[in-house]
PDB file of C-alpha atoms in Angstrom:
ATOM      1  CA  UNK A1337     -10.034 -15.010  22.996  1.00 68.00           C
ATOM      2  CA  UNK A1338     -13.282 -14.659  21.847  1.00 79.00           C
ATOM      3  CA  UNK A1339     -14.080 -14.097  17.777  1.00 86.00           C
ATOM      4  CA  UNK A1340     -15.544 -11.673  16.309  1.00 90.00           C
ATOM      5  CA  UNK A1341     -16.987 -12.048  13.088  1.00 90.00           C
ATOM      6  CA  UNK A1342     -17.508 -10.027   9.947  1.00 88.00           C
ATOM      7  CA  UNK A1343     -21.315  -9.694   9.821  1.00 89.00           C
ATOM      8  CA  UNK A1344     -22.961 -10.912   6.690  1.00 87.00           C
ATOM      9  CA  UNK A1345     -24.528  -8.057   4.771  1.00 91.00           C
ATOM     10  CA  UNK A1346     -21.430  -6.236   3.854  1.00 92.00           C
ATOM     11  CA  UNK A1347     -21.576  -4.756   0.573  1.00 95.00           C
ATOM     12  CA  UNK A1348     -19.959  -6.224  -2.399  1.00 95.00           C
ATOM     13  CA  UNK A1349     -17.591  -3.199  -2.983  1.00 96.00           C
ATOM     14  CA  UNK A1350     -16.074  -4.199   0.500  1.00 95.00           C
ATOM     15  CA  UNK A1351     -15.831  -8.108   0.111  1.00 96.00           C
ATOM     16  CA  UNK A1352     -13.994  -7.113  -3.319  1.00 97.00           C
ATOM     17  CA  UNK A1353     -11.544  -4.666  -1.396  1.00 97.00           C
ATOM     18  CA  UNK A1354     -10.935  -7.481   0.969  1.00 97.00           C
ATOM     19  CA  UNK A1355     -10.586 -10.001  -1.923  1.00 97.00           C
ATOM     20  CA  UNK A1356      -7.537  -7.926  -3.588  1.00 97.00           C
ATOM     21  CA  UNK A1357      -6.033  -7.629  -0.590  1.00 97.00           C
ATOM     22  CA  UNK A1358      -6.220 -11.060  -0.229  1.00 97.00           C
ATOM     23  CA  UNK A1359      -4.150 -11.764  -2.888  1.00 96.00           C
ATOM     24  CA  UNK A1360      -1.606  -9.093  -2.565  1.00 94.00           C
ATOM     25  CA  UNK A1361      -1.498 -10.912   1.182  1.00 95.00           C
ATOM     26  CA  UNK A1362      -1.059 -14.629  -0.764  1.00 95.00           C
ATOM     27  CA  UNK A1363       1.161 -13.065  -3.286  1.00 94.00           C
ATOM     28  CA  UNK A1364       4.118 -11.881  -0.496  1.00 89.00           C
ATOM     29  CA  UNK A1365       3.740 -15.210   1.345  1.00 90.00           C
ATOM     30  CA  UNK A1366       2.927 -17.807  -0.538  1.00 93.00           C
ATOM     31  CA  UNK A1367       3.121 -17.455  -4.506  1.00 94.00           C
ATOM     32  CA  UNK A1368       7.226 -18.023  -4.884  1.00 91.00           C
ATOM     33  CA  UNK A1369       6.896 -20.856  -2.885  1.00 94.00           C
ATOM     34  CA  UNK A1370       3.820 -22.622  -4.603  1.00 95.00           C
ATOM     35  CA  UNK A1371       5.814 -21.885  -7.898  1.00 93.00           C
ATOM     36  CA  UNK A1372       8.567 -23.731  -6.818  1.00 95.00           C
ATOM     37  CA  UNK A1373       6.224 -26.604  -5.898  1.00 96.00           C
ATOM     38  CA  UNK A1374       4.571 -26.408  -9.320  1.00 95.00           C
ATOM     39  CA  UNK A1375       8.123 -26.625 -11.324  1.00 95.00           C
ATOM     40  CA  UNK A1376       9.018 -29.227  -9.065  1.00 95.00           C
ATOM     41  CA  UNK A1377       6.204 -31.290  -9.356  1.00 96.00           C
ATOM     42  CA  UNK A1378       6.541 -30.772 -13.356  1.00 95.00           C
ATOM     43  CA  UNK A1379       9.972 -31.376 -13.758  1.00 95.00           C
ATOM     44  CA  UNK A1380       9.260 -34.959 -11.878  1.00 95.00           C
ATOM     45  CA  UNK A1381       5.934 -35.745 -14.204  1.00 94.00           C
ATOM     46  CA  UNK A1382       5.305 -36.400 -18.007  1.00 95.00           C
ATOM     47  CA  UNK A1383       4.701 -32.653 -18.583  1.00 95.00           C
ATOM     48  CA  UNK A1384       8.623 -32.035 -17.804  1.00 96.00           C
ATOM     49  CA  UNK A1385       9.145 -30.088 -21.148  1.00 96.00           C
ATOM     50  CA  UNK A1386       6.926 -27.246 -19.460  1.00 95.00           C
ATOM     51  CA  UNK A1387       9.723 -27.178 -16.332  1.00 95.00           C
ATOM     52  CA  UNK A1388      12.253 -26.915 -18.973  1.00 96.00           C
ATOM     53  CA  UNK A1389      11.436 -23.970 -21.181  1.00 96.00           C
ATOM     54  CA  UNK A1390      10.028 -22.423 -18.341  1.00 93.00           C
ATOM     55  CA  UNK A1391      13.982 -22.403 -16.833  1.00 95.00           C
ATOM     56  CA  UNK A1392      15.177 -21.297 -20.520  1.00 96.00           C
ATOM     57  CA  UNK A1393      12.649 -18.197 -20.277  1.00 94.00           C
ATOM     58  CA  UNK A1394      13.962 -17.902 -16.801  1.00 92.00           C
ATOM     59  CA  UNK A1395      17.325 -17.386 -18.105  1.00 94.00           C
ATOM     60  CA  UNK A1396      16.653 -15.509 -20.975  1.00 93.00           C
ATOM     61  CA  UNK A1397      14.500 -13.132 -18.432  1.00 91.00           C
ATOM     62  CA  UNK A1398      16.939 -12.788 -15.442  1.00 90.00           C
ATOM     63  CA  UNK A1399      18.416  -9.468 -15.485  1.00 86.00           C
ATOM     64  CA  UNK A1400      14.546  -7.857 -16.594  1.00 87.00           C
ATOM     65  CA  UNK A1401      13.798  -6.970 -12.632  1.00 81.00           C
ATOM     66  CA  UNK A1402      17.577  -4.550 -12.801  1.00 81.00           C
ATOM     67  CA  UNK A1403      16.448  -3.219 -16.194  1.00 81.00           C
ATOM     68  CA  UNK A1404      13.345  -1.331 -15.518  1.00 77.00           C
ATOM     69  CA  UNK A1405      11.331  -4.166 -15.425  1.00 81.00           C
ATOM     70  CA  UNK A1406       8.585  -4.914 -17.915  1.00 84.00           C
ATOM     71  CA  UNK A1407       5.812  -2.465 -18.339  1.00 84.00           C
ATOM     72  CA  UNK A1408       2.382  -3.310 -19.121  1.00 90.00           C
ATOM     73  CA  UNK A1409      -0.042  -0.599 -19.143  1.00 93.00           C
ATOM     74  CA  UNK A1410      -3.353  -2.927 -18.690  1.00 93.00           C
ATOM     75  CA  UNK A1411      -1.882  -3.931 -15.238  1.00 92.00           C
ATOM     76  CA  UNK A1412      -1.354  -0.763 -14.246  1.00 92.00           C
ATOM     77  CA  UNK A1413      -5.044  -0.196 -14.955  1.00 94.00           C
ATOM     78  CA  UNK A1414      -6.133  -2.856 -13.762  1.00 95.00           C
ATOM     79  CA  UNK A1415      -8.970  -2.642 -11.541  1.00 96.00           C
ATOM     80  CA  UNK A1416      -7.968  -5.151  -8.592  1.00 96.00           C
ATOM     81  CA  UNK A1417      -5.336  -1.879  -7.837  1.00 96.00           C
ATOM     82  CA  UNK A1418      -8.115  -0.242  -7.097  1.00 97.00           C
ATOM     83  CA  UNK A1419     -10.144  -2.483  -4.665  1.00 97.00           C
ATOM     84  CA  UNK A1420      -6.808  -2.403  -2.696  1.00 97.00           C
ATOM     85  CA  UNK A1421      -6.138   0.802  -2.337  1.00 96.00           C
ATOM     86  CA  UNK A1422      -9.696   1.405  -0.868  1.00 97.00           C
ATOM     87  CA  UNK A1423      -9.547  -1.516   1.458  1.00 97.00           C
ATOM     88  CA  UNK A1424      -7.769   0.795   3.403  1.00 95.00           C
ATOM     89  CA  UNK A1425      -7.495   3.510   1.991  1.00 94.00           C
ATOM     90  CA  UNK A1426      -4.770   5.060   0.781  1.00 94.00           C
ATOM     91  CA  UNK A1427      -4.178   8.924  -0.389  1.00 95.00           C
ATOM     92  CA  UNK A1428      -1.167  10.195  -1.965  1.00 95.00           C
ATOM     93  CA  UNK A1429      -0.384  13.642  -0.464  1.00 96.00           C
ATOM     94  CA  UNK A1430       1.930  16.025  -2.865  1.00 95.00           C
ATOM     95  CA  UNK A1431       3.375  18.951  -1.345  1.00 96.00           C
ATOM     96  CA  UNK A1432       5.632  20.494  -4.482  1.00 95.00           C
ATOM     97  CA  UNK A1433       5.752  20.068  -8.193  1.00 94.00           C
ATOM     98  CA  UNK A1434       8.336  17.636  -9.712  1.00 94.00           C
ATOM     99  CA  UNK A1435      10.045  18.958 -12.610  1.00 94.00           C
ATOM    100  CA  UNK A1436       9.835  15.810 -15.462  1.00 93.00           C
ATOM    101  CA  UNK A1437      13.050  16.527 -17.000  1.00 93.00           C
ATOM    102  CA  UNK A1438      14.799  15.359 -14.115  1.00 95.00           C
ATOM    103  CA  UNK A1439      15.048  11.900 -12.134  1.00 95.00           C
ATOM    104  CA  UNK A1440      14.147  11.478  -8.422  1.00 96.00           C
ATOM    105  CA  UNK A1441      14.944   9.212  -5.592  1.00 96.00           C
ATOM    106  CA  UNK A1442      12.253   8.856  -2.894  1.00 96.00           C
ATOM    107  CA  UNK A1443      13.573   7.929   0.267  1.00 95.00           C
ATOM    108  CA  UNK A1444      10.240   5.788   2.148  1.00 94.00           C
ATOM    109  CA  UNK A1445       9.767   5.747   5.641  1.00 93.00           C
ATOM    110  CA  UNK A1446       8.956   3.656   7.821  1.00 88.00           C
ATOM    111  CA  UNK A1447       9.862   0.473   5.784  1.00 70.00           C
ATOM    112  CA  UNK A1448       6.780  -2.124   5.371  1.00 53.00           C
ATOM    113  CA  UNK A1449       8.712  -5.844   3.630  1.00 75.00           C
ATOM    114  CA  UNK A1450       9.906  -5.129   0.621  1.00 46.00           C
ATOM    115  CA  UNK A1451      13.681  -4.688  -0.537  1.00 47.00           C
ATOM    116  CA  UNK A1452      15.618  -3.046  -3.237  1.00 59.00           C
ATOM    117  CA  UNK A1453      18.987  -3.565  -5.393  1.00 69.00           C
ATOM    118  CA  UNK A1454      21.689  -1.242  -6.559  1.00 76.00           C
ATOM    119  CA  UNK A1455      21.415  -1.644  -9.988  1.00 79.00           C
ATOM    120  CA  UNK A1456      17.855  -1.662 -10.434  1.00 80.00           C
ATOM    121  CA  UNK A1457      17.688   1.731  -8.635  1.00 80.00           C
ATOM    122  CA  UNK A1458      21.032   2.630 -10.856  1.00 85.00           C
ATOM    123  CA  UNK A1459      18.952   1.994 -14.201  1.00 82.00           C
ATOM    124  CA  UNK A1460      16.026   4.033 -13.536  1.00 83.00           C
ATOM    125  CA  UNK A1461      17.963   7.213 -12.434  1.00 87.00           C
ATOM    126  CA  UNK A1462      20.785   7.285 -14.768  1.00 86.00           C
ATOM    127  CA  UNK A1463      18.606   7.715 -17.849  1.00 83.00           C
ATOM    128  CA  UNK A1464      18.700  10.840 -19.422  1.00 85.00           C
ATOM    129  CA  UNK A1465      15.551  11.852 -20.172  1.00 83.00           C
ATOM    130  CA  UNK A1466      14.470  12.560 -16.817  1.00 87.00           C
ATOM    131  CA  UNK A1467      10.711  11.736 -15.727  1.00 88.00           C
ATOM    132  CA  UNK A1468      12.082   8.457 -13.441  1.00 90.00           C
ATOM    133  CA  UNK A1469      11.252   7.957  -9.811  1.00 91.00           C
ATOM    134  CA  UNK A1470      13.321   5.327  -7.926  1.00 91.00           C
ATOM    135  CA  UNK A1471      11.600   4.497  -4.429  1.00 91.00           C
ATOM    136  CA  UNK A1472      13.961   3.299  -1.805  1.00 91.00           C
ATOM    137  CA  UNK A1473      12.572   1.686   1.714  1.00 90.00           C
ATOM    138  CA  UNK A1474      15.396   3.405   3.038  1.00 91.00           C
ATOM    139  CA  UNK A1475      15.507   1.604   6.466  1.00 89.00           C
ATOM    140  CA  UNK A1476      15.973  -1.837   5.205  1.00 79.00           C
ATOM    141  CA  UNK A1477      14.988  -5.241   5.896  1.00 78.00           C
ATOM    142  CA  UNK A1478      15.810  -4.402   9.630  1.00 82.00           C
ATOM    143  CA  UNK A1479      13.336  -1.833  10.230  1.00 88.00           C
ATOM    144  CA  UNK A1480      10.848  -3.786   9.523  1.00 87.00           C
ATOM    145  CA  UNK A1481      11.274  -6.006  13.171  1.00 89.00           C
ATOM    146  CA  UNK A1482      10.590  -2.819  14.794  1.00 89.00           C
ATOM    147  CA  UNK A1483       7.297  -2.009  12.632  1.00 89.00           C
ATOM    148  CA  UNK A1484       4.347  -1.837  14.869  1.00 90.00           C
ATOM    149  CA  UNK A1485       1.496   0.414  15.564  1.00 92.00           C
ATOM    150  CA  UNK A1486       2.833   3.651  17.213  1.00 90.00           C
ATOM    151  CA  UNK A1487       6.494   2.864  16.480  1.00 89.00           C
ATOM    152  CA  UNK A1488       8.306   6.188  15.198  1.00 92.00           C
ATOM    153  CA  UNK A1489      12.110   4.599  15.226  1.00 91.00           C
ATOM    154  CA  UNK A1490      13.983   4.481  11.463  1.00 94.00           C
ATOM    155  CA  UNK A1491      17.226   3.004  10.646  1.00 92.00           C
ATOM    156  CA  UNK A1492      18.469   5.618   8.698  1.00 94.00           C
ATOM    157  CA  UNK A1493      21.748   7.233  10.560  1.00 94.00           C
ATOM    158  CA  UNK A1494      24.387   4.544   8.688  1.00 92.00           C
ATOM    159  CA  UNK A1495      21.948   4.391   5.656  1.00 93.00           C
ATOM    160  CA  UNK A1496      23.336   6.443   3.001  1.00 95.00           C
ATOM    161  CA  UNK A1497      23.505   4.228   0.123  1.00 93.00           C
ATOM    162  CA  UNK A1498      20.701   6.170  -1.639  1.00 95.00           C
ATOM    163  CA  UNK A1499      22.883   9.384  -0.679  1.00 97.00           C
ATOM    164  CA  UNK A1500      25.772   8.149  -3.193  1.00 96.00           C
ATOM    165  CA  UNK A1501      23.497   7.375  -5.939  1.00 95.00           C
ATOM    166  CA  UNK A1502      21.833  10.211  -5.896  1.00 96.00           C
ATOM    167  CA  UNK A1503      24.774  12.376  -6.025  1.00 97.00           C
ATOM    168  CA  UNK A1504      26.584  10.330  -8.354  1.00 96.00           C
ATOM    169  CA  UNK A1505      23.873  10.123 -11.076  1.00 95.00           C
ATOM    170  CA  UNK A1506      22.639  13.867 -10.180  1.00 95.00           C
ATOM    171  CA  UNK A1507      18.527  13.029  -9.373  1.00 96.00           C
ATOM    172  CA  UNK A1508      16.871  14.858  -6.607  1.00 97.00           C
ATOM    173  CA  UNK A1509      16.213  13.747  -2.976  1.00 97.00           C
ATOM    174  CA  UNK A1510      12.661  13.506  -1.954  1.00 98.00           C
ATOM    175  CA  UNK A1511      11.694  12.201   1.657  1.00 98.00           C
ATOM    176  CA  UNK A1512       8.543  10.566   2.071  1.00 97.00           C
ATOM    177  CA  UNK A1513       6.785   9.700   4.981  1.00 97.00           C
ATOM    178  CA  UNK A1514       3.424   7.144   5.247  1.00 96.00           C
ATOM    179  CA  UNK A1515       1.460   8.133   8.253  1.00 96.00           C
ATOM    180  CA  UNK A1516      -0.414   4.904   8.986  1.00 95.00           C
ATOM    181  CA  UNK A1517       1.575   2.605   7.899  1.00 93.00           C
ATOM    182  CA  UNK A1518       2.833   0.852  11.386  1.00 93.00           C
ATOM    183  CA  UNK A1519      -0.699   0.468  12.136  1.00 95.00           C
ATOM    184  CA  UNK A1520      -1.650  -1.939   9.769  1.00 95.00           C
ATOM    185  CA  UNK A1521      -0.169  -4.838  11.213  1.00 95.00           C
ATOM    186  CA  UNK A1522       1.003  -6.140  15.413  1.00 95.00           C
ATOM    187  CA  UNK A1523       4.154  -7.988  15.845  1.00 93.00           C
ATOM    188  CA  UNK A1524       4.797 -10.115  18.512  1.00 92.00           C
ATOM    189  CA  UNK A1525       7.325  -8.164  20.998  1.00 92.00           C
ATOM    190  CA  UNK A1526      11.153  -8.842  20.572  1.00 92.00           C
ATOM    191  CA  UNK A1527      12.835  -6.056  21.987  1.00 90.00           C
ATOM    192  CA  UNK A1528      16.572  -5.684  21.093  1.00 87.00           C
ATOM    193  CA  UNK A1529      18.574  -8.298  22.980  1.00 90.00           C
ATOM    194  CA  UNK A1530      15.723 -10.625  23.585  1.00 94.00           C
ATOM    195  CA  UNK A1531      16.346 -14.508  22.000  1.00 94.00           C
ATOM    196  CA  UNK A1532      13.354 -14.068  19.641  1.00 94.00           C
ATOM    197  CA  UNK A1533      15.214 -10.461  18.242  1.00 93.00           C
ATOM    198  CA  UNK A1534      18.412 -12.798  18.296  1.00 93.00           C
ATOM    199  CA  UNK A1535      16.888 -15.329  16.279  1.00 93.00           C
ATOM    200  CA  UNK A1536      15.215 -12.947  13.218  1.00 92.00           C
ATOM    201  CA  UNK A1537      18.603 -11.050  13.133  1.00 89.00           C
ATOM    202  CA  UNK A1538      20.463 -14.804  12.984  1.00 90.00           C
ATOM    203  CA  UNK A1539      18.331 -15.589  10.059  1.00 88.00           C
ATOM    204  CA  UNK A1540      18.280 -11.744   8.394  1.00 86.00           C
ATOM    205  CA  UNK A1541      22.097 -12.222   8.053  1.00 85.00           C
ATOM    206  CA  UNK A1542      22.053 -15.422   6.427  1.00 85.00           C
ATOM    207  CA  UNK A1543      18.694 -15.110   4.090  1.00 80.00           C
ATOM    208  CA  UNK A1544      18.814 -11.116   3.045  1.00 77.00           C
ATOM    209  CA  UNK A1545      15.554 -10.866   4.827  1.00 78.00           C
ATOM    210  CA  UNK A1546      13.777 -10.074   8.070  1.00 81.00           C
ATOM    211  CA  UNK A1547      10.987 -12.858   9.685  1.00 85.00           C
ATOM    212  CA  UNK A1548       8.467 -10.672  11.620  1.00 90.00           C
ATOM    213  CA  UNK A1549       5.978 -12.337  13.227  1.00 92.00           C
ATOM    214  CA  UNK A1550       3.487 -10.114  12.556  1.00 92.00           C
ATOM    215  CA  UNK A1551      -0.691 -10.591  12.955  1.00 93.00           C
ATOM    216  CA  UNK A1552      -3.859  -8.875  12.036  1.00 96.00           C
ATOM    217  CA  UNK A1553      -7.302  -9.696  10.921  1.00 96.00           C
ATOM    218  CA  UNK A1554      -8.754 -12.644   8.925  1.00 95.00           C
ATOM    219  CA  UNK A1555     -10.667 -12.959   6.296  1.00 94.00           C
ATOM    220  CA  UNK A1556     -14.496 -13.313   8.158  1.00 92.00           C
ATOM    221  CA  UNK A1557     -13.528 -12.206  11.307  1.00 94.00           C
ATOM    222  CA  UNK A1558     -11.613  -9.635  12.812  1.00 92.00           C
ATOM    223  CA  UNK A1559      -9.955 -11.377  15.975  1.00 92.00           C
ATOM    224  CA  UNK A1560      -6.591 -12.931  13.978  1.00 92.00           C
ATOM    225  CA  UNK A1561      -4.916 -13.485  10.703  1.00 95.00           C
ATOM    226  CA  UNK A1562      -2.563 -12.030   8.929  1.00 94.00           C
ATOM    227  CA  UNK A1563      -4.788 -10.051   6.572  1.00 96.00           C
ATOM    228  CA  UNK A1564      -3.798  -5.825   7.592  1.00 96.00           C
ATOM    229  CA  UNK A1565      -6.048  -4.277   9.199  1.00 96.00           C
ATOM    230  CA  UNK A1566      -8.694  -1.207   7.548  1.00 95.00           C
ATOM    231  CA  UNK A1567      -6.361   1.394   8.795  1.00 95.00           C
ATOM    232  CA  UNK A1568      -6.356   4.936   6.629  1.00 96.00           C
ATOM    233  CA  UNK A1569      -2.727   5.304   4.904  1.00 96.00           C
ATOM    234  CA  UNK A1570      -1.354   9.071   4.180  1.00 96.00           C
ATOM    235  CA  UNK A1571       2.115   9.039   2.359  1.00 97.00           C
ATOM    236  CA  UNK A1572       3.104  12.361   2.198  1.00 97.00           C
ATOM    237  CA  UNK A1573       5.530  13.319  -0.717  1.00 97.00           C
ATOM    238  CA  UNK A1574       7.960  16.316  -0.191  1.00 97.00           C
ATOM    239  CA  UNK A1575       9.626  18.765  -1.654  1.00 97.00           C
ATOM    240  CA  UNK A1576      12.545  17.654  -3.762  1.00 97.00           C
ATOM    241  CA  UNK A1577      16.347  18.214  -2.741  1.00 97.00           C
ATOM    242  CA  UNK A1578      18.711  19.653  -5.323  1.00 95.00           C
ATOM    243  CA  UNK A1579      21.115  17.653  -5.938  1.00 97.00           C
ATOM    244  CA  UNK A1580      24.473  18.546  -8.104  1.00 95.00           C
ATOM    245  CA  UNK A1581      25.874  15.402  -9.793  1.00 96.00           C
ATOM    246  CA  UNK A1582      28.626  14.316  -8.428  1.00 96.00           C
ATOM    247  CA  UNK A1583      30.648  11.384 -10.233  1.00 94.00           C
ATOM    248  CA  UNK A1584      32.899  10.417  -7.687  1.00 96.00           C
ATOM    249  CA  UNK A1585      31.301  11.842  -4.489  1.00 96.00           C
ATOM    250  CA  UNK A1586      33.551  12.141  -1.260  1.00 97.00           C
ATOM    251  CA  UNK A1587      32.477  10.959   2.153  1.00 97.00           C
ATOM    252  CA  UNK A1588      32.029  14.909   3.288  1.00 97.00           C
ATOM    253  CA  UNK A1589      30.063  15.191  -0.158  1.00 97.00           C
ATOM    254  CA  UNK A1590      28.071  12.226   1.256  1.00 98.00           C
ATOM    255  CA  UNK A1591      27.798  13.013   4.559  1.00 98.00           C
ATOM    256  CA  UNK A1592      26.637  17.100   4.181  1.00 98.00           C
ATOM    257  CA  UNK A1593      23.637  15.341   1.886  1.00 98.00           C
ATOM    258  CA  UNK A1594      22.452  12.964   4.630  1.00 98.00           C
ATOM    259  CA  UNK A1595      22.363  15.509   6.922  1.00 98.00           C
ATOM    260  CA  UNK A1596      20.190  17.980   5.066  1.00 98.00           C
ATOM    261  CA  UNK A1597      18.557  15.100   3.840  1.00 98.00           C
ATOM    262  CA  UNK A1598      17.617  14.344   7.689  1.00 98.00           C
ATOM    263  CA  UNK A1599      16.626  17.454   8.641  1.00 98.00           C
ATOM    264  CA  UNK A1600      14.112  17.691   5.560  1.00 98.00           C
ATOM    265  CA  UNK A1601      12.643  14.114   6.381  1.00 98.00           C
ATOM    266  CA  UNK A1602      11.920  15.504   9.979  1.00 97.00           C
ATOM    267  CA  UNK A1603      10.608  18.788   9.017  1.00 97.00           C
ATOM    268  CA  UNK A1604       7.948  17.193   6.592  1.00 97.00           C
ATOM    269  CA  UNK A1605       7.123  15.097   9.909  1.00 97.00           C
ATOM    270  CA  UNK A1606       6.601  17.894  12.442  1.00 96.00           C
ATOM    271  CA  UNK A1607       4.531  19.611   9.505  1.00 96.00           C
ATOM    272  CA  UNK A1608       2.385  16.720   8.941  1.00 96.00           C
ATOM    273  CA  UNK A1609       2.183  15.109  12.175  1.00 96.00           C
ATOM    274  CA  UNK A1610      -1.025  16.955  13.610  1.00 94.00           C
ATOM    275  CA  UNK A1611      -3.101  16.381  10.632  1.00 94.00           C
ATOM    276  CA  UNK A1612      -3.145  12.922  11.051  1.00 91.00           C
ATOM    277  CA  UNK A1613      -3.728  12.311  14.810  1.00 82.00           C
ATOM    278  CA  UNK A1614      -0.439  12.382  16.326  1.00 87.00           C
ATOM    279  CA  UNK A1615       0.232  13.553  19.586  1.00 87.00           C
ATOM    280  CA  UNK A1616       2.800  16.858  19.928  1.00 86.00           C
ATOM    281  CA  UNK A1617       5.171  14.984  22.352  1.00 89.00           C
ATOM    282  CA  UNK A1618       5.502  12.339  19.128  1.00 91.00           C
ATOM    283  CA  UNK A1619       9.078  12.425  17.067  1.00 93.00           C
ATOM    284  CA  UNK A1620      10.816  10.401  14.779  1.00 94.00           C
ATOM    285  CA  UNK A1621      13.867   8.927  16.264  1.00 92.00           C
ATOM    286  CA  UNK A1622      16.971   7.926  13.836  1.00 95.00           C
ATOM    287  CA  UNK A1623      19.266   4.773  14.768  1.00 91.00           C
TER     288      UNK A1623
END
């Protein structure tokens, strides 16, 4: 394979997008695991106190992540947010208003590597003074393994988790789609039934989460790596789904919402589809 390498005079605008992606890139692969190494190596040292309130103000801290987390309004602002969404870029589509009296559950497709708990999402939608939006990768850590560029397959048919909680705490539906997204990374093939599919399910079931082996880009050069590649990204937001609380929703109650739910996610599809390069013959398909 021959290399291909960034050239030298690109601007410093684009070295900086490429730096904060970087580190969102270090962040999801390496961080937890070099702050394990750091406590470790504390905890065994002179400096040992440090290991030890840091685990009290772990404690103290745990349930923060299900409670709405902790919001800091200078790194929302910050400006590395801003190098990354242009390393790409991004653009936020909305195609209705969103009343802010009421809460909202967007449903994401396809799934990129992130996952999300019950009583996180719980927290932010059962608050009653409206204005919350709870974003669920609805396909799960599963979808992921079948993430590549072109892929149009979601795990959604026996996903309807996000269904009950949405009934049973009353906050709208609202699909979402991310054109673009599947084409920021490759993954090696492992069809369904192959060993190396065998394998990342074997280890999904007994961490929580899904191994791809995916690839990209480096950092000065463009042949390998696992930096994504400068791919445009279109999420498209759609129009929100009544929904009539429901404390104790039935499985009909559940099911009748899925399927509307369904047909809205593939109707903001087919709208979208031709606006951003995709072929007529292209559908989503639901396992």
């Amino acid at each position: 394979m021959k290399l291909q390498f960034a050239p030298l005079n690109i601007p410093l605008r684009r070295r900086l997008q490429t730096a904060a992606t970087l580190q969102w890139v270090f962040s999801f692969l390496l961080l937890a695991q070099c702050c394990m190494a750091a406590f470790v190596l504390l905890a065994l040292s002179d400096w040992w106190m440090v290991s030890l309130l840091y685990a009290g103000w772990l404690w103290l801290d745990w349930d923060t992540p299900t409670n709405g987390g902790r919001r800091s309004q200078w790194v929302r602002s910050c400006r590395l947010w801003d190098y990354f969404r242009d390393y790409f870029p991004m653009t936020l589509v909305k195609t209705a208003d969103l009343d802010p009296k009421k809460n909202y559950i967007f449903g994401f497709h396809p799934h990129g590597l992130v996952s999300s708990s019950k009583s996180s999402l719980s927290h932010v939608v059962s608050r009653p003074s409206g204005g919350n939006v709870a974003v669920v990768a609805v396909g799960g850590a599963s979808e992921s393994l079948d993430a590549r560029p072109g892929a149009l397959t979601l795990q959604v048919q026996s996903r309807k988790g996000f269904i009950k909680l949405a009934l049973k705490h009353g906050a709208q539906l609202v699909p979402v789609f991310s054109f673009g997204e599947n084409e920021l990374f490759d993954q090696m093939e492992n069809p369904s039934g192959s060993p190396l599919r065998r394998l990342q399910n074997r280890l999904q079931s007994i961490m929580g989460v899904a191994m791809p082996l995916f690839h990209a880009r480096g950092v000065f050069q463009y042949s390998f790596g696992l930096m994504p590649y400068r791919k445009p990204i279109h999420t498209i937001v759609g129009k929100p789904i009544s929904v009539v609380q429901t404390p104790s929703p039935t499985s009909e109650d559940i099911e009748c919402l899925h399927k509307v739910y369904l047909q809205n996610l593939t109707e903001l599809f087919e709208q979208h589809k031709h606006t951003y390069s995709l072929h007529e013959h292209q559908h989503l398909t639901f396992i």
